[in-house]
Short mmCIF file of C-alpha atoms in Angstrom, two decimals:
data_model
loop_
_atom_site.label_atom_id
_atom_site.label_comp_id
_atom_site.label_asym_id
_atom_site.label_seq_id
_atom_site.Cartn_x
_atom_site.Cartn_y
_atom_site.Cartn_z
CA MET Q 24 -30.10 0.93 -10.78
CA LYS Q 25 -29.60 -2.58 -9.51
CA LEU Q 26 -26.47 -4.55 -10.27
CA LYS Q 27 -26.95 -6.98 -13.16
CA VAL Q 28 -25.15 -10.32 -13.23
CA TYR Q 29 -25.07 -12.21 -16.53
CA ALA Q 30 -24.39 -15.83 -15.66
CA ASP Q 31 -24.87 -19.54 -16.25
CA ARG Q 32 -24.91 -21.54 -13.03
CA MET Q 33 -23.22 -24.40 -14.91
CA SER Q 34 -20.18 -22.09 -15.07
CA GLN Q 35 -17.86 -22.25 -12.07
CA PRO Q 36 -16.92 -18.55 -12.04
CA SER Q 37 -20.60 -17.59 -12.47
CA ARG Q 38 -21.49 -19.52 -9.33
CA ALA Q 39 -18.72 -17.84 -7.33
CA VAL Q 40 -20.03 -14.37 -8.20
CA ILE Q 41 -23.68 -15.24 -7.51
CA ILE Q 42 -22.94 -16.93 -4.17
CA PHE Q 43 -20.76 -13.96 -3.17
CA CYS Q 44 -23.57 -11.50 -3.86
CA LYS Q 45 -26.14 -13.56 -1.96
CA VAL Q 46 -23.90 -14.18 1.06
CA ASN Q 47 -23.12 -10.45 1.28
CA GLY Q 48 -26.65 -9.20 0.76
CA ILE Q 49 -25.77 -7.46 -2.52
CA GLU Q 50 -28.98 -6.95 -4.48
CA PHE Q 51 -28.78 -7.93 -8.12
CA ASP Q 52 -30.76 -9.09 -11.13
CA GLU Q 53 -29.49 -12.38 -12.53
CA VAL Q 54 -29.69 -12.69 -16.31
CA LEU Q 55 -29.40 -16.28 -17.50
CA ILE Q 56 -27.05 -16.88 -20.42
CA ILE Q 57 -27.25 -20.55 -21.34
CA LEU Q 58 -23.84 -21.60 -22.67
CA ALA Q 59 -25.16 -24.93 -23.95
CA LYS Q 60 -27.49 -22.94 -26.21
CA ARG Q 61 -24.67 -20.59 -27.27
CA GLN Q 62 -26.54 -17.60 -25.86
CA GLN Q 63 -23.22 -15.94 -25.03
CA LEU Q 64 -22.83 -15.35 -28.77
CA SER Q 65 -26.14 -13.48 -29.17
CA PRO Q 66 -25.98 -9.87 -30.46
CA GLU Q 67 -27.69 -8.67 -27.25
CA PHE Q 68 -25.08 -10.22 -25.03
CA LYS Q 69 -22.25 -9.09 -27.29
CA GLU Q 70 -23.39 -5.54 -26.50
CA ILE Q 71 -22.74 -6.30 -22.84
CA ASN Q 72 -19.53 -8.27 -23.40
CA PRO Q 73 -18.02 -8.42 -26.91
CA LEU Q 74 -15.84 -11.32 -25.78
CA GLY Q 75 -18.99 -13.31 -24.97
CA LYS Q 76 -17.91 -14.51 -21.54
CA VAL Q 77 -19.82 -15.24 -18.34
CA PRO Q 78 -19.95 -14.04 -15.68
CA THR Q 79 -20.25 -10.41 -16.69
CA ILE Q 80 -21.69 -7.62 -14.52
CA VAL Q 81 -23.18 -4.25 -15.27
CA ASP Q 82 -23.04 -1.72 -12.41
CA GLY Q 83 -24.37 1.59 -13.63
CA ARG Q 84 -22.14 2.43 -16.58
CA LEU Q 85 -19.46 -0.09 -15.66
CA LYS Q 86 -19.44 -3.33 -17.62
CA LEU Q 87 -16.99 -5.83 -16.21
CA PHE Q 88 -16.02 -9.43 -16.86
CA GLU Q 89 -13.46 -11.92 -15.45
CA SER Q 90 -14.77 -13.37 -12.20
CA HIS Q 91 -11.74 -12.50 -10.06
CA ALA Q 92 -11.94 -8.87 -11.22
CA ILE Q 93 -15.69 -8.89 -10.45
CA LEU Q 94 -15.24 -10.39 -6.96
CA ILE Q 95 -12.58 -7.78 -6.14
CA TYR Q 96 -14.74 -4.94 -7.49
CA LEU Q 97 -17.82 -6.03 -5.54
CA SER Q 98 -15.79 -6.45 -2.33
CA SER Q 99 -14.46 -2.92 -2.71
CA ALA Q 100 -17.58 -1.19 -4.00
CA PHE Q 101 -20.20 -2.56 -1.58
CA PRO Q 102 -19.65 -1.45 2.04
CA SER Q 103 -21.67 -4.38 3.45
CA VAL Q 104 -18.91 -6.80 2.47
CA ALA Q 105 -16.88 -7.85 5.52
CA ASP Q 106 -13.11 -7.31 5.38
CA HIS Q 107 -12.16 -11.01 5.42
CA TRP Q 108 -13.47 -11.50 1.89
CA TYR Q 109 -10.85 -9.10 0.46
CA PRO Q 110 -8.77 -7.62 3.30
CA ASN Q 111 -7.56 -4.06 3.31
CA ASP Q 112 -4.20 -5.26 4.62
CA LEU Q 113 -1.82 -5.11 1.62
CA SER Q 114 0.07 -8.29 2.45
CA LYS Q 115 -3.05 -10.38 3.03
CA ARG Q 116 -4.57 -8.95 -0.12
CA ALA Q 117 -1.42 -9.78 -2.10
CA LYS Q 118 -1.54 -13.40 -0.95
CA ILE Q 119 -5.15 -13.62 -2.12
CA HIS Q 120 -4.15 -12.22 -5.52
CA SER Q 121 -1.36 -14.79 -5.77
CA VAL Q 122 -3.64 -17.80 -5.20
CA LEU Q 123 -6.27 -16.35 -7.57
CA ASP Q 124 -3.57 -15.98 -10.26
CA TRP Q 125 -2.24 -19.48 -9.55
CA HIS Q 126 -5.82 -20.73 -9.99
CA HIS Q 127 -6.01 -19.34 -13.53
CA THR Q 128 -2.85 -21.05 -14.74
CA ASN Q 129 -3.02 -24.28 -12.72
CA LEU Q 130 -6.23 -25.42 -11.06
CA ARG Q 131 -8.57 -24.10 -13.74
CA PRO Q 132 -6.89 -25.66 -16.80
CA GLY Q 133 -6.53 -28.86 -14.79
CA ALA Q 134 -10.02 -29.19 -13.33
CA ALA Q 135 -12.03 -27.60 -16.14
CA GLY Q 136 -9.93 -29.32 -18.80
CA TYR Q 137 -10.46 -32.72 -17.21
CA VAL Q 138 -14.22 -32.31 -16.75
CA MET Q 139 -14.66 -30.84 -20.24
CA ASN Q 140 -12.75 -33.59 -22.00
CA SER Q 141 -14.13 -36.53 -20.04
CA VAL Q 142 -17.79 -35.49 -19.57
CA LEU Q 143 -19.07 -32.05 -20.55
CA ALA Q 144 -17.87 -31.33 -24.08
CA PRO Q 145 -20.78 -33.00 -25.92
CA PHE Q 146 -23.27 -30.81 -24.01
CA LEU Q 147 -21.45 -27.74 -25.33
CA GLY Q 148 -21.25 -28.91 -28.93
CA GLY Q 149 -17.75 -30.35 -28.70
CA SER Q 150 -16.26 -33.81 -28.45
CA LEU Q 151 -14.49 -35.64 -25.67
CA ASP Q 152 -10.72 -35.84 -26.04
CA SER Q 153 -9.02 -38.50 -23.97
CA LYS Q 154 -5.50 -37.19 -24.68
CA ALA Q 155 -6.47 -33.70 -23.54
CA ALA Q 156 -8.22 -35.28 -20.53
CA ALA Q 157 -5.04 -37.16 -19.58
CA GLU Q 158 -2.94 -33.98 -19.84
CA ALA Q 159 -5.49 -32.02 -17.83
CA GLU Q 160 -5.56 -34.77 -15.21
CA GLN Q 161 -1.83 -34.38 -14.66
CA ILE Q 162 -2.25 -30.65 -14.09
CA LEU Q 163 -5.26 -31.28 -11.85
CA THR Q 164 -3.44 -33.81 -9.68
CA LYS Q 165 -0.44 -31.52 -9.32
CA SER Q 166 -2.78 -28.65 -8.40
CA LEU Q 167 -4.62 -30.71 -5.77
CA SER Q 168 -1.25 -31.62 -4.29
CA THR Q 169 -0.16 -27.97 -4.24
CA LEU Q 170 -3.43 -27.03 -2.51
CA GLU Q 171 -2.95 -29.79 0.08
CA THR Q 172 0.69 -29.04 0.89
CA PHE Q 173 1.12 -25.34 0.19
CA TRP Q 174 -2.03 -23.22 0.00
CA LEU Q 175 -3.66 -25.16 2.87
CA LYS Q 176 -0.45 -25.58 4.89
CA GLY Q 177 -1.09 -25.52 8.61
CA ASN Q 178 -4.36 -26.07 10.43
CA ALA Q 179 -6.53 -23.17 9.34
CA LYS Q 180 -10.00 -23.69 7.91
CA PHE Q 181 -9.35 -21.72 4.74
CA LEU Q 182 -6.59 -20.90 2.25
CA LEU Q 183 -3.49 -18.98 3.24
CA GLY Q 184 -3.78 -19.81 6.93
CA SER Q 185 -7.01 -17.89 7.37
CA SER Q 186 -9.84 -18.83 9.73
CA GLN Q 187 -12.34 -16.88 7.62
CA PRO Q 188 -13.15 -17.30 3.94
CA SER Q 189 -11.95 -14.92 1.23
CA ILE Q 190 -12.98 -14.52 -2.41
CA ALA Q 191 -10.16 -16.97 -3.21
CA ASP Q 192 -11.80 -19.77 -1.21
CA LEU Q 193 -15.11 -19.21 -2.96
CA SER Q 194 -13.58 -19.03 -6.43
CA LEU Q 195 -11.40 -22.13 -6.10
CA VAL Q 196 -14.05 -24.24 -4.37
CA CYS Q 197 -16.59 -23.44 -7.09
CA GLU Q 198 -13.95 -24.58 -9.59
CA LEU Q 199 -13.53 -27.92 -7.79
CA MET Q 200 -17.28 -28.43 -7.52
CA GLN Q 201 -17.36 -28.89 -11.31
CA LEU Q 202 -15.77 -32.29 -10.67
CA GLN Q 203 -19.13 -33.39 -9.19
CA VAL Q 204 -20.29 -34.31 -12.69
CA LEU Q 205 -17.61 -36.98 -12.96
CA ASP Q 206 -18.29 -40.64 -12.37
CA GLU Q 207 -18.30 -41.02 -8.56
CA LYS Q 208 -15.46 -43.60 -8.62
CA ASP Q 209 -13.36 -41.30 -10.77
CA ARG Q 210 -13.97 -38.35 -8.48
CA LEU Q 211 -13.09 -40.33 -5.35
CA ARG Q 212 -9.96 -41.62 -7.06
CA LEU Q 213 -8.82 -38.08 -7.80
CA PHE Q 214 -9.63 -36.61 -4.39
CA SER Q 215 -8.78 -39.48 -2.05
CA PRO Q 216 -5.17 -38.48 -1.25
CA TYR Q 217 -6.22 -34.94 -0.36
CA LYS Q 218 -7.93 -34.81 3.04
CA LYS Q 219 -7.24 -31.13 3.72
CA VAL Q 220 -8.70 -30.20 0.35
CA GLU Q 221 -11.90 -32.12 1.13
CA GLU Q 222 -12.20 -30.49 4.55
CA TRP Q 223 -11.61 -27.05 3.10
CA ILE Q 224 -14.30 -27.53 0.44
CA GLU Q 225 -16.70 -28.49 3.23
CA ASN Q 226 -15.64 -25.48 5.35
CA THR Q 227 -16.27 -23.13 2.45
CA ARG Q 228 -19.63 -24.74 1.75
CA LYS Q 229 -20.70 -24.37 5.40
CA ALA Q 230 -19.55 -20.75 5.53
CA THR Q 231 -21.76 -19.82 2.56
CA GLN Q 232 -24.90 -21.86 3.18
CA PRO Q 233 -27.69 -21.93 2.27
CA HIS Q 234 -26.62 -20.04 -0.83
CA PHE Q 235 -23.86 -22.49 -1.79
CA ASP Q 236 -26.23 -25.43 -2.21
CA VAL Q 237 -29.01 -23.31 -3.72
CA VAL Q 238 -26.70 -21.96 -6.41
CA HIS Q 239 -25.19 -25.40 -7.04
CA LYS Q 240 -28.62 -26.97 -7.71
CA THR Q 241 -28.13 -26.56 -11.44
CA LEU Q 242 -24.85 -28.45 -11.27
CA TYR Q 243 -26.32 -31.18 -9.03
CA GLY Q 244 -29.14 -31.54 -11.58
CA ALA Q 245 -26.61 -31.96 -14.37
CA LYS Q 246 -24.76 -34.51 -12.24
CA ASP Q 247 -27.96 -36.57 -11.89
CA LYS Q 248 -28.63 -36.40 -15.63
CA VAL Q 249 -25.10 -37.46 -16.54
CA GLU Q 250 -25.23 -40.33 -14.00
CA LYS Q 251 -28.50 -41.63 -15.45
CA GLN Q 252 -26.92 -41.62 -18.89
CA ARG Q 253 -23.91 -43.50 -17.52
CA LYS Q 254 -26.18 -46.16 -15.99
CA MET Q 255 -27.99 -46.54 -19.29
CA GLY Q 256 -24.64 -46.78 -21.07
CA THR Q 257 -25.25 -43.85 -23.37
CA THR Q 258 -22.07 -41.92 -22.57
CA VAL Q 259 -18.59 -42.74 -23.83
CA SER Q 260 -16.16 -44.95 -21.95
CA LYS Q 261 -15.09 -44.13 -18.43
CA PRO Q 262 -11.52 -42.94 -18.69
CA ALA Q 263 -9.04 -45.33 -17.10
CA PHE Q 264 -11.66 -47.91 -16.16
CA GLN Q 265 -12.97 -49.61 -19.27
CA SER Q 266 -11.77 -49.86 -22.81
CA LYS Q 267 -14.46 -49.78 -25.45
CA MET Q 268 -13.82 -51.74 -28.60
CA MET D 62 15.98 -4.10 4.32
CA LYS D 63 15.96 -3.66 0.59
CA LEU D 64 13.37 -5.40 -1.58
CA LYS D 65 14.73 -8.58 -3.18
CA VAL D 66 13.57 -9.66 -6.63
CA TYR D 67 14.33 -13.23 -7.71
CA ALA D 68 14.20 -13.24 -11.49
CA ASP D 69 15.43 -14.47 -14.83
CA ARG D 70 15.37 -11.78 -17.50
CA MET D 71 14.52 -14.48 -20.07
CA SER D 72 11.18 -14.74 -18.24
CA GLN D 73 8.50 -12.32 -19.44
CA PRO D 74 6.90 -11.71 -16.03
CA SER D 75 10.37 -11.24 -14.46
CA ARG D 76 11.10 -8.44 -16.90
CA ALA D 77 7.82 -6.71 -16.16
CA VAL D 78 8.58 -6.59 -12.43
CA ILE D 79 12.19 -5.42 -12.90
CA ILE D 80 11.27 -2.69 -15.39
CA PHE D 81 8.45 -1.53 -13.09
CA CYS D 82 10.85 -1.18 -10.15
CA LYS D 83 13.44 0.72 -12.19
CA VAL D 84 10.90 3.07 -13.79
CA ASN D 85 9.44 3.90 -10.39
CA GLY D 86 12.71 4.30 -8.53
CA ILE D 87 12.04 1.33 -6.26
CA GLU D 88 15.37 0.16 -4.86
CA PHE D 89 15.92 -3.56 -5.01
CA ASP D 90 18.50 -6.33 -5.14
CA GLU D 91 18.06 -8.59 -8.15
CA VAL D 92 18.88 -12.25 -7.54
CA LEU D 93 19.42 -14.18 -10.77
CA ILE D 94 17.67 -17.55 -10.99
CA ILE D 95 18.69 -19.14 -14.30
CA LEU D 96 15.75 -21.26 -15.49
CA ALA D 97 17.85 -22.93 -18.21
CA LYS D 98 20.09 -24.26 -15.44
CA ARG D 99 17.08 -25.34 -13.33
CA GLN D 100 18.13 -23.04 -10.50
CA GLN D 101 14.48 -22.58 -9.56
CA PHE D 102 14.65 -26.08 -8.07
CA SER D 103 17.58 -25.36 -5.76
CA PRO D 104 16.91 -25.88 -2.02
CA GLU D 105 17.84 -22.23 -1.39
CA PHE D 106 15.25 -20.94 -3.80
CA LYS D 107 12.64 -23.41 -2.61
CA GLU D 108 12.95 -21.69 0.78
CA ILE D 109 11.93 -18.46 -0.93
CA ASN D 110 9.24 -20.05 -3.12
CA PRO D 111 8.32 -23.73 -2.66
CA LEU D 112 6.56 -23.65 -6.03
CA GLY D 113 9.88 -22.69 -7.66
CA LYS D 114 8.54 -19.81 -9.77
CA VAL D 115 10.05 -16.55 -10.94
CA PRO D 116 9.56 -13.75 -10.38
CA SER D 117 9.34 -13.92 -6.60
CA ILE D 118 9.94 -11.04 -4.23
CA VAL D 119 10.91 -10.76 -0.60
CA ASP D 120 9.94 -7.52 1.16
CA GLY D 121 11.10 -7.77 4.76
CA ARG D 122 9.52 -10.96 6.03
CA PHE D 123 6.98 -11.02 3.27
CA LYS D 124 7.45 -13.45 0.37
CA LEU D 125 5.32 -13.15 -2.75
CA PHE D 126 5.09 -14.65 -6.23
CA GLU D 127 2.87 -14.28 -9.35
CA SER D 128 3.91 -11.20 -11.34
CA HIS D 129 0.49 -9.50 -11.51
CA THR D 130 0.23 -9.85 -7.75
CA ILE D 131 3.74 -8.44 -7.31
CA LEU D 132 3.04 -5.46 -9.59
CA ILE D 133 -0.16 -4.66 -7.69
CA TYR D 134 1.61 -5.00 -4.33
CA LEU D 135 4.51 -2.76 -5.36
CA ALA D 136 2.16 -0.16 -6.87
CA SER D 137 0.23 -0.06 -3.59
CA ALA D 138 3.11 -0.34 -1.11
CA PHE D 139 5.57 2.18 -2.59
CA PRO D 140 4.30 5.78 -2.43
CA SER D 141 6.61 6.94 -5.27
CA VAL D 142 4.49 5.01 -7.77
CA ALA D 143 2.25 7.34 -9.79
CA ASP D 144 -1.50 6.61 -9.79
CA HIS D 145 -1.74 5.71 -13.48
CA TRP D 146 0.16 2.48 -12.95
CA TYR D 147 -2.62 1.10 -10.71
CA PRO D 148 -5.34 3.72 -10.25
CA ASN D 149 -7.19 4.22 -7.00
CA ASP D 150 -10.43 4.60 -8.95
CA LEU D 151 -12.32 1.32 -8.48
CA SER D 152 -13.69 1.08 -12.01
CA LYS D 153 -10.35 1.81 -13.68
CA ARG D 154 -8.68 -0.64 -11.34
CA ALA D 155 -11.30 -3.31 -12.13
CA LYS D 156 -10.66 -2.94 -15.86
CA ILE D 157 -6.95 -3.41 -15.26
CA HIS D 158 -7.71 -6.58 -13.27
CA SER D 159 -9.87 -7.86 -16.12
CA VAL D 160 -7.18 -7.46 -18.81
CA LEU D 161 -4.54 -8.96 -16.49
CA ASP D 162 -6.80 -11.99 -15.93
CA TRP D 163 -7.53 -12.24 -19.66
CA HIS D 164 -3.78 -12.24 -20.23
CA HIS D 165 -3.34 -15.34 -18.04
CA THR D 166 -5.92 -17.42 -19.86
CA ASN D 167 -5.45 -16.12 -23.42
CA LEU D 168 -2.37 -14.15 -24.42
CA ARG D 169 0.05 -16.03 -22.19
CA PRO D 170 -0.81 -19.59 -23.21
CA GLY D 171 -0.88 -18.39 -26.83
CA ALA D 172 2.35 -16.40 -26.96
CA ALA D 173 4.42 -18.40 -24.47
CA GLY D 174 3.10 -21.70 -25.82
CA TYR D 175 4.01 -20.77 -29.38
CA VAL D 176 7.51 -19.54 -28.55
CA MET D 177 8.19 -22.52 -26.27
CA ASN D 178 7.13 -25.11 -28.83
CA THR D 179 8.84 -23.55 -31.85
CA VAL D 180 12.07 -22.23 -30.36
CA LEU D 181 12.74 -22.27 -26.64
CA ALA D 182 11.89 -25.77 -25.35
CA PRO D 183 15.31 -27.40 -26.02
CA PHE D 184 17.00 -24.69 -23.95
CA LEU D 185 14.78 -25.62 -21.01
CA GLY D 186 15.31 -29.34 -21.30
CA ARG D 187 12.14 -30.08 -23.26
CA SER D 188 11.35 -30.89 -26.87
CA LEU D 189 9.64 -28.81 -29.53
CA ASP D 190 6.06 -29.88 -30.19
CA SER D 191 4.58 -28.79 -33.50
CA LYS D 192 1.05 -29.82 -32.57
CA ALA D 193 1.17 -27.79 -29.37
CA ALA D 194 2.72 -24.94 -31.37
CA ALA D 195 -0.16 -24.99 -33.84
CA GLU D 196 -2.73 -24.93 -31.04
CA ALA D 197 -0.87 -22.13 -29.29
CA GLU D 198 -0.70 -20.16 -32.53
CA LYS D 199 -4.48 -20.23 -32.83
CA ILE D 200 -4.83 -18.84 -29.32
CA LEU D 201 -2.11 -16.26 -30.02
CA THR D 202 -3.74 -15.04 -33.21
CA LYS D 203 -7.12 -14.79 -31.53
CA SER D 204 -5.52 -12.87 -28.64
CA LEU D 205 -3.75 -10.43 -30.96
CA SER D 206 -7.07 -9.81 -32.68
CA THR D 207 -8.81 -9.22 -29.34
CA LEU D 208 -6.07 -6.77 -28.36
CA GLU D 209 -6.42 -4.93 -31.67
CA THR D 210 -10.23 -4.67 -31.68
CA PHE D 211 -11.20 -4.67 -28.02
CA TRP D 212 -8.52 -3.84 -25.47
CA LEU D 213 -6.99 -1.17 -27.76
CA LYS D 214 -10.33 0.07 -29.10
CA GLY D 215 -10.28 3.81 -29.79
CA ASN D 216 -7.27 6.04 -30.25
CA ALA D 217 -5.56 6.01 -26.89
CA LYS D 218 -1.87 5.17 -26.55
CA PHE D 219 -2.39 2.38 -24.04
CA LEU D 220 -4.82 -0.37 -23.08
CA LEU D 221 -8.36 0.38 -21.91
CA GLY D 222 -8.50 3.82 -23.51
CA SER D 223 -5.78 5.24 -21.29
CA ASN D 224 -3.18 7.81 -22.26
CA GLN D 225 -0.79 6.67 -19.57
CA PRO D 226 0.62 3.20 -19.03
CA SER D 227 -0.57 0.85 -16.32
CA ILE D 228 0.87 -2.38 -14.93
CA ALA D 229 -1.28 -4.17 -17.52
CA ASP D 230 0.52 -2.50 -20.44
CA LEU D 231 3.90 -3.45 -19.01
CA SER D 232 2.91 -7.04 -18.26
CA LEU D 233 1.31 -7.74 -21.64
CA VAL D 234 4.01 -6.01 -23.68
CA CYS D 235 6.75 -8.00 -21.91
CA GLU D 236 4.77 -11.12 -22.82
CA LEU D 237 4.69 -10.15 -26.49
CA MET D 238 8.40 -9.29 -26.50
CA GLN D 239 9.11 -13.01 -26.06
CA LEU D 240 8.10 -13.39 -29.72
CA GLN D 241 11.33 -11.53 -30.61
CA VAL D 242 13.17 -14.87 -30.50
CA LEU D 243 11.13 -16.20 -33.39
CA ASP D 244 12.40 -16.24 -36.95
CA GLU D 245 11.84 -12.66 -38.21
CA LYS D 246 9.60 -13.79 -41.08
CA ASP D 247 7.45 -15.79 -38.68
CA ARG D 248 7.16 -12.85 -36.29
CA LEU D 249 6.20 -10.41 -39.05
CA ARG D 250 3.64 -12.89 -40.36
CA LEU D 251 2.01 -13.10 -36.93
CA PHE D 252 2.00 -9.37 -36.22
CA SER D 253 1.36 -7.86 -39.64
CA PRO D 254 -2.46 -7.55 -39.39
CA TYR D 255 -2.23 -5.79 -36.04
CA LYS D 256 -1.11 -2.18 -36.45
CA LYS D 257 -2.55 -0.90 -33.16
CA VAL D 258 -0.80 -3.68 -31.28
CA GLU D 259 2.55 -2.72 -32.84
CA GLU D 260 2.03 0.97 -32.01
CA TRP D 261 1.05 0.15 -28.45
CA ILE D 262 4.14 -2.00 -27.93
CA GLU D 263 6.23 0.94 -29.14
CA ASN D 264 4.33 3.39 -26.87
CA THR D 265 4.95 1.18 -23.86
CA ARG D 266 8.60 0.81 -24.75
CA LYS D 267 9.02 4.57 -25.08
CA ALA D 268 7.22 5.24 -21.79
CA THR D 269 9.64 3.00 -19.89
CA GLN D 270 12.99 3.77 -21.54
CA PRO D 271 15.85 3.40 -20.98
CA HIS D 272 14.91 0.59 -18.61
CA PHE D 273 12.84 -1.33 -21.15
CA ASP D 274 15.73 -1.89 -23.53
CA VAL D 275 18.27 -2.39 -20.73
CA VAL D 276 16.19 -5.15 -19.16
CA HIS D 277 15.44 -6.72 -22.54
CA LYS D 278 19.16 -7.03 -23.39
CA THR D 279 19.17 -10.65 -22.22
CA LEU D 280 16.32 -11.46 -24.57
CA TYR D 281 17.89 -9.56 -27.48
CA GLY D 282 21.09 -11.54 -26.84
CA ALA D 283 19.15 -14.79 -27.03
CA LYS D 284 17.49 -13.58 -30.24
CA ASP D 285 20.90 -12.96 -31.83
CA LYS D 286 22.06 -16.41 -30.80
CA PHE D 287 18.99 -18.07 -32.34
CA ASP D 288 19.29 -15.99 -35.52
CA LYS D 289 22.89 -17.15 -35.95
CA GLN D 290 21.86 -20.78 -35.42
CA ARG D 291 19.06 -20.37 -37.93
CA LYS D 292 21.46 -18.93 -40.54
CA MET D 293 23.87 -21.79 -40.04
CA SER D 294 21.28 -24.51 -40.48
CA LYS D 295 18.63 -22.71 -42.56
CA PRO D 296 15.76 -25.09 -41.68
CA GLY D 297 13.06 -25.00 -44.33
CA LEU D 298 15.37 -23.79 -47.09
CA GLN D 299 17.55 -26.86 -47.28
CA SER D 300 16.78 -30.35 -46.22
CA LYS D 301 19.55 -31.89 -44.18
CA MET D 302 20.13 -35.53 -45.04
#
């Protein structure tokens, strides 16, 4: 029985799991759960994951959700996965766990919170919230700074001084890719102080091509759509650039 | 060289790591970092952890922070640790990872956010925020419900249908213990619908005694202090003009 991956490619953690499988030659069936159509709340999907979250995998009788848990499981369960993705060495592995945990309580609330509250919320049935966006932006900026000065300290191509990518690189870079749907000026403003971060995103992209760009097509398509709306003036005000009376 | 654990027993994840070491006979030196005195920002501690977070450990030349990471590392690196804490079986291990991750994005912001914004903030140099408290309470209530109906589904004593505790039980129960500093009525109000959760907290406590209560003494002491302050000012029963 083939691995099943329930995912929405608009979801950062979904993309990380899908790209990981493709890069490592793990065969799987992808089942699309469209969050914007609330398909994660369907009775069928609730059978798979009562908490209604993507990504979720089914491997034989194992049903598993939480993308970090999934990436770790796949790295361990599929022998074709090279060691650098999730090293056997306990200390290296521990460092990967620590940046994955830091991601959950820092980069994710920052990046996802900012994108949600300045662009994406209306597409998911919610409303933009400029106060929440401002708070998220503070967390995001602090996280980008921590990436630049701590997690990417030194001259290595990837996190934690490594010259090969791990599941942490893939997970965190997919998170940051969500910022592609922002207004280009806004995105450049946020990223411009962080040269190492930009290089590292590019390194991770290169290391996982062509799958990285293929899987991100959905997001790039959303980016185009949102930009067209901005040009036509049908989205709400650009945070920090214009006031709308 | 003995393991060093930099911790503040007022911090939920610090307690989880300390209790885990004691229960498993892992020898360590505990270095107190008092968050209320901003000792996590001292230059000496920044050498250990530039991000200034507790708990942090030093094992030989190896420095590590993030409590889930530390618990996993210790469970793997110290042979005296029994398998049930962090099973070798990949599927069981994956389930433990999933509840630990869920903790970070659900139970922790809910529980810690609620306690911070209704009681603890002034002691850490911040102000109480009733709007943030209300938002955190929603997340907390939803998390308690998810624990009751999903993570504790069935009749087992511990999370994920297990009859022995794992690092996930210890981590999440230490998180919920922080709610001890709330006004007793408030705490009972929050917990009363969740009988399985209350039993599970008690199971985890029993499985890790006497260390659980010893390590929680600092928190119980803080609870007493807050209870006394509440009695003296009785907010909500009298208005102070």
